[in-house]
Amino acid sequence: MAGHSFMRPEHYSLLERSYGLGWIRTQLPGEVGAMGLNPWLARMPVAHHSRLAIYHQGNLPGATSAVYLFPETRSGVVVLANAYGLSDAPDWISQLIMDTLFETNSTTDYVKLTEDAVREFQRSRSETVRDIDSMRGTSPSGMQALATYVGRFENAGGSFVVDVFVESGALKLAFQGLGEEVFPLEHLHGEVFTWFTSIRDLAQHGRQIFPAPHYLIRFHRNSMGKVVSLEWAHNGTTSGGEFFVKDYAAWPASWLGLSVLSTSVAGYFAVSRLRIMLGWSKN
């Protein structure tokens, strides 16, 4: 269950801090706010009041929240915000109110913590832009005719698709084939493209800002030069991404021309071919 909690590894502790069903249970004194954005941006303060805390945090583009419950005193703190700021403001506010509620005489400087978090957030955003800019090639070498990239790319579980198409002479993609999820695909180098536009545009699409790998799309071709899949590190990792196979229904004709790119890629292709053989391909 910890894999769904967004908690950093150093926050796992069975007796003092645990997670389940969207809530974190923490025995204080200790750090709180483990589910939010702030632990990634600043050194978290220690809540010195000695009691049990059960809390939940929400972080989405356009909304953030913090809900803290204290069963022993039958009290709680709830802070909601209709914006996604440069740090997790509802969490800082909640912790300040908690210090006041339990009269801990805390010396924590929440203004300084917020300023530190904002600086780190801005540095991280700038790094994402800088990393993508550094990948841009000086010439379009490596990019093939736009039409060769066009198609529907589906993950092995059939739960997510990426449509790639040409519009007004430019390559674009649509996540889940949705019109509101359309982004331009800009060539960087070789078979690598980016769908990163700008911080403001991504925010208007309701998307958070992640490290550069999240915005990269790498196409793979078979031995006949046909695009057969794309790779997308949607979780932002630098060790590779998930493979999305192009047009399942076309696989019987192109299978013999496939060159094995890697063990993991071959596994995805095998699953795709099995889907076709079992009659699961799209009409």
C-alpha positions as a Markdown table, in Angstrom:
| # | Residue | x | y | z |
|---|---|---|---|---|
| 1 | Met | 0.0 | 0.0 | 0.0 |
| 2 | Ala | 2.9 | 2.3 | 0.6 |
| 3 | Gly | 3.4 | 2.6 | -3.2 |
| 4 | His | 0.2 | 4.5 | -3.4 |
| 5 | Ser | 0.9 | 7.0 | -0.6 |
| 6 | Phe | 3.4 | 9.4 | -2.3 |
| 7 | Met | 5.4 | 9.2 | 1.0 |
| 8 | Arg | 9.2 | 9.4 | 0.7 |
| 9 | Pro | 11.0 | 6.2 | 1.8 |
| 10 | Glu | 12.5 | 7.9 | 4.9 |
| 11 | His | 8.9 | 8.5 | 6.2 |
| 12 | Tyr | 8.0 | 4.8 | 6.4 |
| 13 | Ser | 7.8 | 3.6 | 10.0 |
| 14 | Leu | 5.3 | 0.9 | 11.1 |
| 15 | Leu | 5.0 | 2.0 | 14.7 |
| 16 | Glu | 5.4 | 5.8 | 14.4 |
| 17 | Arg | 4.1 | 6.4 | 10.8 |
| 18 | Ser | 2.0 | 4.3 | 8.5 |
| 19 | Tyr | -0.4 | 4.7 | 5.6 |
| 20 | Gly | -3.7 | 3.1 | 4.6 |
| 21 | Leu | -6.8 | 4.0 | 2.6 |
| 22 | Gly | -5.5 | 7.5 | 1.8 |
| 23 | Trp | -4.7 | 8.5 | 5.4 |
| 24 | Ile | -1.4 | 8.7 | 7.3 |
| 25 | Arg | -1.2 | 7.8 | 10.9 |
| 26 | Thr | 1.6 | 9.5 | 12.8 |
| 27 | Gln | 2.5 | 9.4 | 16.5 |
| 28 | Leu | 3.8 | 12.8 | 17.5 |
| 29 | Pro | 6.3 | 14.3 | 18.2 |
| 30 | Gly | 7.4 | 13.9 | 14.6 |
| 31 | Glu | 7.2 | 15.3 | 11.1 |
| 32 | Val | 3.8 | 15.6 | 9.4 |
| 33 | Gly | 2.9 | 16.7 | 5.8 |
| 34 | Ala | 4.5 | 13.5 | 4.3 |
| 35 | Met | 1.9 | 13.2 | 1.6 |
| 36 | Gly | 2.2 | 16.7 | 0.3 |
| 37 | Leu | 4.6 | 18.7 | -1.8 |
| 38 | Asn | 6.6 | 20.4 | 0.9 |
| 39 | Pro | 8.9 | 17.5 | 1.9 |
| 40 | Trp | 10.3 | 17.5 | -1.6 |
| 41 | Leu | 11.1 | 21.3 | -1.3 |
| 42 | Ala | 12.2 | 22.1 | 2.2 |
| 43 | Arg | 13.3 | 20.5 | 5.5 |
| 44 | Met | 10.2 | 19.7 | 7.4 |
| 45 | Pro | 9.8 | 21.0 | 11.0 |
| 46 | Val | 9.0 | 18.6 | 13.9 |
| 47 | Ala | 5.6 | 18.9 | 15.5 |
| 48 | His | 6.3 | 18.8 | 19.2 |
| 49 | His | 2.8 | 18.2 | 20.6 |
| 50 | Ser | 2.6 | 14.6 | 22.0 |
| 51 | Arg | -0.5 | 13.0 | 20.5 |
| 52 | Leu | -1.7 | 10.8 | 17.7 |
| 53 | Ala | -2.3 | 12.6 | 14.3 |
| 54 | Ile | -4.3 | 11.1 | 11.4 |
| 55 | Tyr | -4.1 | 13.2 | 8.2 |
| 56 | His | -4.7 | 13.4 | 4.5 |
| 57 | Gln | -3.4 | 15.8 | 1.9 |
| 58 | Gly | -4.6 | 16.6 | -1.6 |
| 59 | Asn | -2.4 | 18.1 | -4.3 |
| 60 | Leu | -3.9 | 18.7 | -7.8 |
| 61 | Pro | -3.5 | 21.5 | -10.3 |
| 62 | Gly | -6.1 | 24.0 | -9.2 |
| 63 | Ala | -6.6 | 22.7 | -5.7 |
| 64 | Thr | -4.7 | 21.8 | -2.6 |
| 65 | Ser | -5.8 | 20.7 | 0.8 |
| 66 | Ala | -4.8 | 19.4 | 4.2 |
| 67 | Val | -6.9 | 17.6 | 6.8 |
| 68 | Tyr | -5.5 | 16.8 | 10.2 |
| 69 | Leu | -7.5 | 14.9 | 12.9 |
| 70 | Phe | -6.5 | 14.4 | 16.5 |
| 71 | Pro | -8.7 | 11.6 | 18.1 |
| 72 | Glu | -7.5 | 12.2 | 21.7 |
| 73 | Thr | -8.7 | 15.7 | 21.8 |
| 74 | Arg | -11.5 | 15.2 | 19.3 |
| 75 | Ser | -10.2 | 18.2 | 17.3 |
| 76 | Gly | -9.0 | 18.8 | 13.8 |
| 77 | Val | -7.6 | 21.3 | 11.3 |
| 78 | Val | -8.9 | 21.6 | 7.7 |
| 79 | Val | -7.4 | 24.0 | 5.2 |
| 80 | Leu | -8.6 | 24.1 | 1.6 |
| 81 | Ala | -7.2 | 26.2 | -1.3 |
| 82 | Asn | -8.5 | 26.7 | -4.8 |
| 83 | Ala | -5.0 | 27.1 | -6.3 |
| 84 | Tyr | -1.8 | 25.1 | -6.7 |
| 85 | Gly | 0.9 | 27.4 | -5.5 |
| 86 | Leu | 4.7 | 27.4 | -5.4 |
| 87 | Ser | 4.6 | 25.4 | -2.2 |
| 88 | Asp | 2.0 | 23.5 | -0.2 |
| 89 | Ala | 0.4 | 26.5 | 1.5 |
| 90 | Pro | -2.5 | 24.5 | 3.2 |
| 91 | Asp | 0.1 | 22.3 | 4.9 |
| 92 | Trp | 2.1 | 25.2 | 6.2 |
| 93 | Ile | -1.0 | 26.9 | 7.4 |
| 94 | Ser | -2.3 | 23.7 | 9.1 |
| 95 | Gln | 0.9 | 23.2 | 11.0 |
| 96 | Leu | 0.9 | 26.8 | 12.2 |
| 97 | Ile | -2.7 | 26.4 | 13.4 |
| 98 | Met | -1.8 | 23.1 | 15.1 |
| 99 | Asp | 1.1 | 24.8 | 17.0 |
| 100 | Thr | -1.4 | 27.5 | 18.2 |
| 101 | Leu | -4.1 | 25.0 | 19.0 |
| 102 | Phe | -1.9 | 22.9 | 21.3 |
| 103 | Glu | 0.1 | 25.9 | 22.6 |
| 104 | Thr | 3.5 | 24.3 | 22.0 |
| 105 | Asn | 5.3 | 27.7 | 22.0 |
| 106 | Ser | 6.9 | 26.6 | 18.7 |
| 107 | Thr | 9.8 | 28.6 | 17.3 |
| 108 | Thr | 9.3 | 27.3 | 13.7 |
| 109 | Asp | 9.6 | 30.1 | 11.2 |
| 110 | Tyr | 7.0 | 29.1 | 8.7 |
| 111 | Val | 7.6 | 32.2 | 6.6 |
| 112 | Lys | 11.2 | 31.2 | 6.0 |
| 113 | Leu | 10.2 | 27.6 | 5.3 |
| 114 | Thr | 7.8 | 28.8 | 2.7 |
| 115 | Glu | 10.4 | 31.0 | 1.1 |
| 116 | Asp | 12.9 | 28.1 | 1.0 |
| 117 | Ala | 10.2 | 25.9 | -0.6 |
| 118 | Val | 9.3 | 28.5 | -3.2 |
| 119 | Arg | 13.0 | 28.9 | -4.2 |
| 120 | Glu | 13.4 | 25.2 | -4.6 |
| 121 | Phe | 10.2 | 24.8 | -6.6 |
| 122 | Gln | 11.3 | 27.6 | -9.0 |
| 123 | Arg | 14.8 | 26.1 | -9.3 |
| 124 | Ser | 13.2 | 22.7 | -10.2 |
| 125 | Arg | 10.9 | 24.2 | -12.8 |
| 126 | Ser | 13.9 | 26.1 | -14.4 |
| 127 | Glu | 15.9 | 22.9 | -14.4 |
| 128 | Thr | 13.1 | 21.1 | -16.3 |
| 129 | Val | 13.1 | 23.8 | -19.0 |
| 130 | Arg | 16.9 | 23.9 | -19.1 |
| 131 | Asp | 17.2 | 20.1 | -19.5 |
| 132 | Ile | 14.8 | 20.0 | -22.4 |
| 133 | Asp | 16.5 | 22.9 | -24.1 |
| 134 | Ser | 19.8 | 21.2 | -23.8 |
| 135 | Met | 18.5 | 18.2 | -25.8 |
| 136 | Arg | 17.6 | 20.2 | -28.9 |
| 137 | Gly | 19.6 | 19.3 | -31.9 |
| 138 | Thr | 21.2 | 21.9 | -34.2 |
| 139 | Ser | 19.7 | 20.2 | -37.2 |
| 140 | Pro | 16.6 | 18.0 | -37.9 |
| 141 | Ser | 18.7 | 15.0 | -38.7 |
| 142 | Gly | 17.1 | 11.7 | -37.5 |
| 143 | Met | 13.5 | 12.8 | -37.9 |
| 144 | Gln | 11.7 | 10.9 | -40.6 |
| 145 | Ala | 8.6 | 11.9 | -42.6 |
| 146 | Leu | 5.8 | 13.0 | -40.2 |
| 147 | Ala | 3.4 | 10.4 | -41.6 |
| 148 | Thr | 5.6 | 7.5 | -40.4 |
| 149 | Tyr | 4.9 | 8.4 | -36.8 |
| 150 | Val | 1.1 | 8.6 | -37.1 |
| 151 | Gly | -1.0 | 6.0 | -35.3 |
| 152 | Arg | -2.6 | 4.9 | -32.1 |
| 153 | Phe | -0.1 | 3.7 | -29.5 |
| 154 | Glu | -1.5 | 1.5 | -26.6 |
| 155 | Asn | 0.1 | 0.2 | -23.5 |
| 156 | Ala | 0.3 | -3.5 | -22.7 |
| 157 | Gly | -2.7 | -3.5 | -20.4 |
| 158 | Gly | -4.9 | -1.7 | -22.9 |
| 159 | Ser | -5.7 | 1.0 | -20.3 |
| 160 | Phe | -4.0 | 4.0 | -21.9 |
| 161 | Val | -3.6 | 5.2 | -25.5 |
| 162 | Val | -1.6 | 8.0 | -27.1 |
| 163 | Asp | -2.8 | 9.1 | -30.5 |
| 164 | Val | -0.1 | 10.7 | -32.8 |
| 165 | Phe | -1.4 | 12.7 | -35.8 |
| 166 | Val | -0.4 | 15.5 | -38.2 |
| 167 | Glu | -2.4 | 18.7 | -38.1 |
| 168 | Ser | -1.6 | 21.9 | -40.1 |
| 169 | Gly | 1.8 | 20.3 | -41.1 |
| 170 | Ala | 2.9 | 19.7 | -37.5 |
| 171 | Leu | 3.1 | 16.5 | -35.4 |
| 172 | Lys | 0.8 | 16.3 | -32.4 |
| 173 | Leu | -0.3 | 13.8 | -29.8 |
| 174 | Ala | -3.5 | 13.4 | -27.8 |
| 175 | Phe | -3.5 | 11.5 | -24.5 |
| 176 | Gln | -6.4 | 9.0 | -24.4 |
| 177 | Gly | -7.4 | 10.5 | -27.8 |
| 178 | Leu | -9.0 | 13.5 | -26.0 |
| 179 | Gly | -9.3 | 16.8 | -27.7 |
| 180 | Glu | -8.5 | 18.7 | -24.5 |
| 181 | Glu | -5.3 | 16.6 | -24.1 |
| 182 | Val | -3.6 | 17.6 | -27.4 |
| 183 | Phe | 0.0 | 18.8 | -27.3 |
| 184 | Pro | 2.5 | 19.6 | -30.1 |
| 185 | Leu | 5.3 | 17.2 | -30.6 |
| 186 | Glu | 8.6 | 19.0 | -31.2 |
| 187 | His | 11.6 | 17.2 | -32.5 |
| 188 | Leu | 14.7 | 17.2 | -30.3 |
| 189 | His | 17.1 | 14.7 | -31.8 |
| 190 | Gly | 17.0 | 11.3 | -33.5 |
| 191 | Glu | 13.7 | 9.7 | -32.7 |
| 192 | Val | 13.1 | 11.8 | -29.6 |
| 193 | Phe | 10.4 | 14.4 | -29.4 |
| 194 | Thr | 9.0 | 16.5 | -26.6 |
| 195 | Trp | 5.4 | 17.6 | -25.8 |
| 196 | Phe | 6.6 | 20.2 | -23.3 |
| 197 | Thr | 5.2 | 23.6 | -24.2 |
| 198 | Ser | 5.5 | 26.1 | -21.3 |
| 199 | Ile | 4.9 | 26.2 | -17.6 |
| 200 | Arg | 1.8 | 28.4 | -18.1 |
| 201 | Asp | 0.3 | 26.2 | -20.8 |
| 202 | Leu | 0.8 | 23.0 | -18.8 |
| 203 | Ala | -0.9 | 24.7 | -15.8 |
| 204 | Gln | -3.8 | 25.7 | -18.0 |
| 205 | His | -4.1 | 22.0 | -19.0 |
| 206 | Gly | -4.3 | 21.1 | -15.3 |
| 207 | Arg | -0.9 | 19.4 | -15.3 |
| 208 | Gln | 1.8 | 19.6 | -12.7 |
| 209 | Ile | 5.5 | 20.1 | -13.5 |
| 210 | Phe | 7.7 | 17.1 | -13.5 |
| 211 | Pro | 11.4 | 16.4 | -14.4 |
| 212 | Ala | 12.3 | 16.5 | -18.1 |
| 213 | Pro | 12.0 | 12.8 | -18.8 |
| 214 | His | 8.2 | 13.1 | -18.3 |
| 215 | Tyr | 7.9 | 15.2 | -21.4 |
| 216 | Leu | 10.0 | 13.1 | -23.7 |
| 217 | Ile | 8.6 | 10.7 | -26.4 |
| 218 | Arg | 11.0 | 8.3 | -28.0 |
| 219 | Phe | 9.8 | 6.3 | -31.1 |
| 220 | His | 11.2 | 2.9 | -31.9 |
| 221 | Arg | 11.3 | 1.3 | -35.4 |
| 222 | Asn | 11.5 | -2.4 | -36.5 |
| 223 | Ser | 14.1 | -3.7 | -38.9 |
| 224 | Met | 12.0 | -2.5 | -41.9 |
| 225 | Gly | 12.1 | 1.0 | -40.6 |
| 226 | Lys | 8.5 | 1.2 | -39.5 |
| 227 | Val | 7.6 | 2.9 | -36.3 |
| 228 | Val | 6.3 | 0.1 | -34.0 |
| 229 | Ser | 6.2 | 1.7 | -30.6 |
| 230 | Leu | 6.8 | 4.8 | -28.5 |
| 231 | Glu | 8.5 | 5.0 | -25.1 |
| 232 | Trp | 7.2 | 7.4 | -22.5 |
| 233 | Ala | 8.6 | 7.8 | -18.9 |
| 234 | His | 5.3 | 9.1 | -17.6 |
| 235 | Asn | 6.5 | 8.6 | -14.0 |
| 236 | Gly | 9.4 | 10.9 | -14.6 |
| 237 | Thr | 12.2 | 8.2 | -14.2 |
| 238 | Thr | 15.5 | 8.5 | -16.0 |
| 239 | Ser | 15.9 | 4.7 | -16.4 |
| 240 | Gly | 13.4 | 4.3 | -19.2 |
| 241 | Gly | 9.7 | 4.4 | -19.7 |
| 242 | Glu | 6.7 | 2.4 | -20.5 |
| 243 | Phe | 6.3 | 1.1 | -24.1 |
| 244 | Phe | 3.1 | 1.8 | -26.1 |
| 245 | Val | 2.7 | -0.4 | -29.2 |
| 246 | Lys | 1.4 | 1.1 | -32.4 |
| 247 | Asp | -1.8 | -0.1 | -34.0 |
| 248 | Tyr | -2.4 | -3.7 | -32.7 |
| 249 | Ala | -4.4 | -4.7 | -35.8 |
| 250 | Ala | -1.3 | -4.2 | -38.0 |
| 251 | Trp | 1.0 | -6.5 | -36.1 |
| 252 | Pro | 0.4 | -9.8 | -38.0 |
| 253 | Ala | 1.8 | -8.2 | -41.2 |
| 254 | Ser | 4.7 | -6.5 | -39.6 |
| 255 | Trp | 5.7 | -9.0 | -37.0 |
| 256 | Leu | 8.4 | -10.7 | -39.1 |
| 257 | Gly | 10.2 | -7.4 | -39.6 |
| 258 | Leu | 10.5 | -6.7 | -35.9 |
| 259 | Ser | 13.9 | -6.4 | -34.5 |
| 260 | Val | 14.1 | -7.0 | -30.7 |
| 261 | Leu | 15.0 | -3.7 | -29.1 |
| 262 | Ser | 15.3 | -5.0 | -25.6 |
| 263 | Thr | 14.0 | -7.8 | -23.4 |
| 264 | Ser | 11.3 | -5.5 | -21.9 |
| 265 | Val | 10.2 | -4.2 | -25.3 |
| 266 | Ala | 10.0 | -7.8 | -26.6 |
| 267 | Gly | 7.8 | -8.7 | -23.7 |
| 268 | Tyr | 5.4 | -5.8 | -24.5 |
| 269 | Phe | 5.3 | -6.9 | -28.2 |
| 270 | Ala | 4.6 | -10.5 | -27.2 |
| 271 | Val | 1.6 | -9.4 | -25.1 |
| 272 | Ser | 0.4 | -7.3 | -28.0 |
| 273 | Arg | 0.6 | -10.1 | -30.4 |
| 274 | Leu | -1.2 | -12.4 | -28.0 |
| 275 | Arg | -4.0 | -9.9 | -27.8 |
| 276 | Ile | -4.4 | -10.0 | -31.6 |
| 277 | Met | -4.3 | -13.8 | -31.7 |
| 278 | Leu | -7.1 | -14.0 | -29.1 |
| 279 | Gly | -9.2 | -11.6 | -31.0 |
| 280 | Trp | -8.8 | -8.6 | -28.7 |
| 281 | Ser | -7.5 | -6.2 | -31.4 |
| 282 | Lys | -9.5 | -3.1 | -32.2 |
| 283 | Asn | -11.7 | -3.1 | -35.3 |
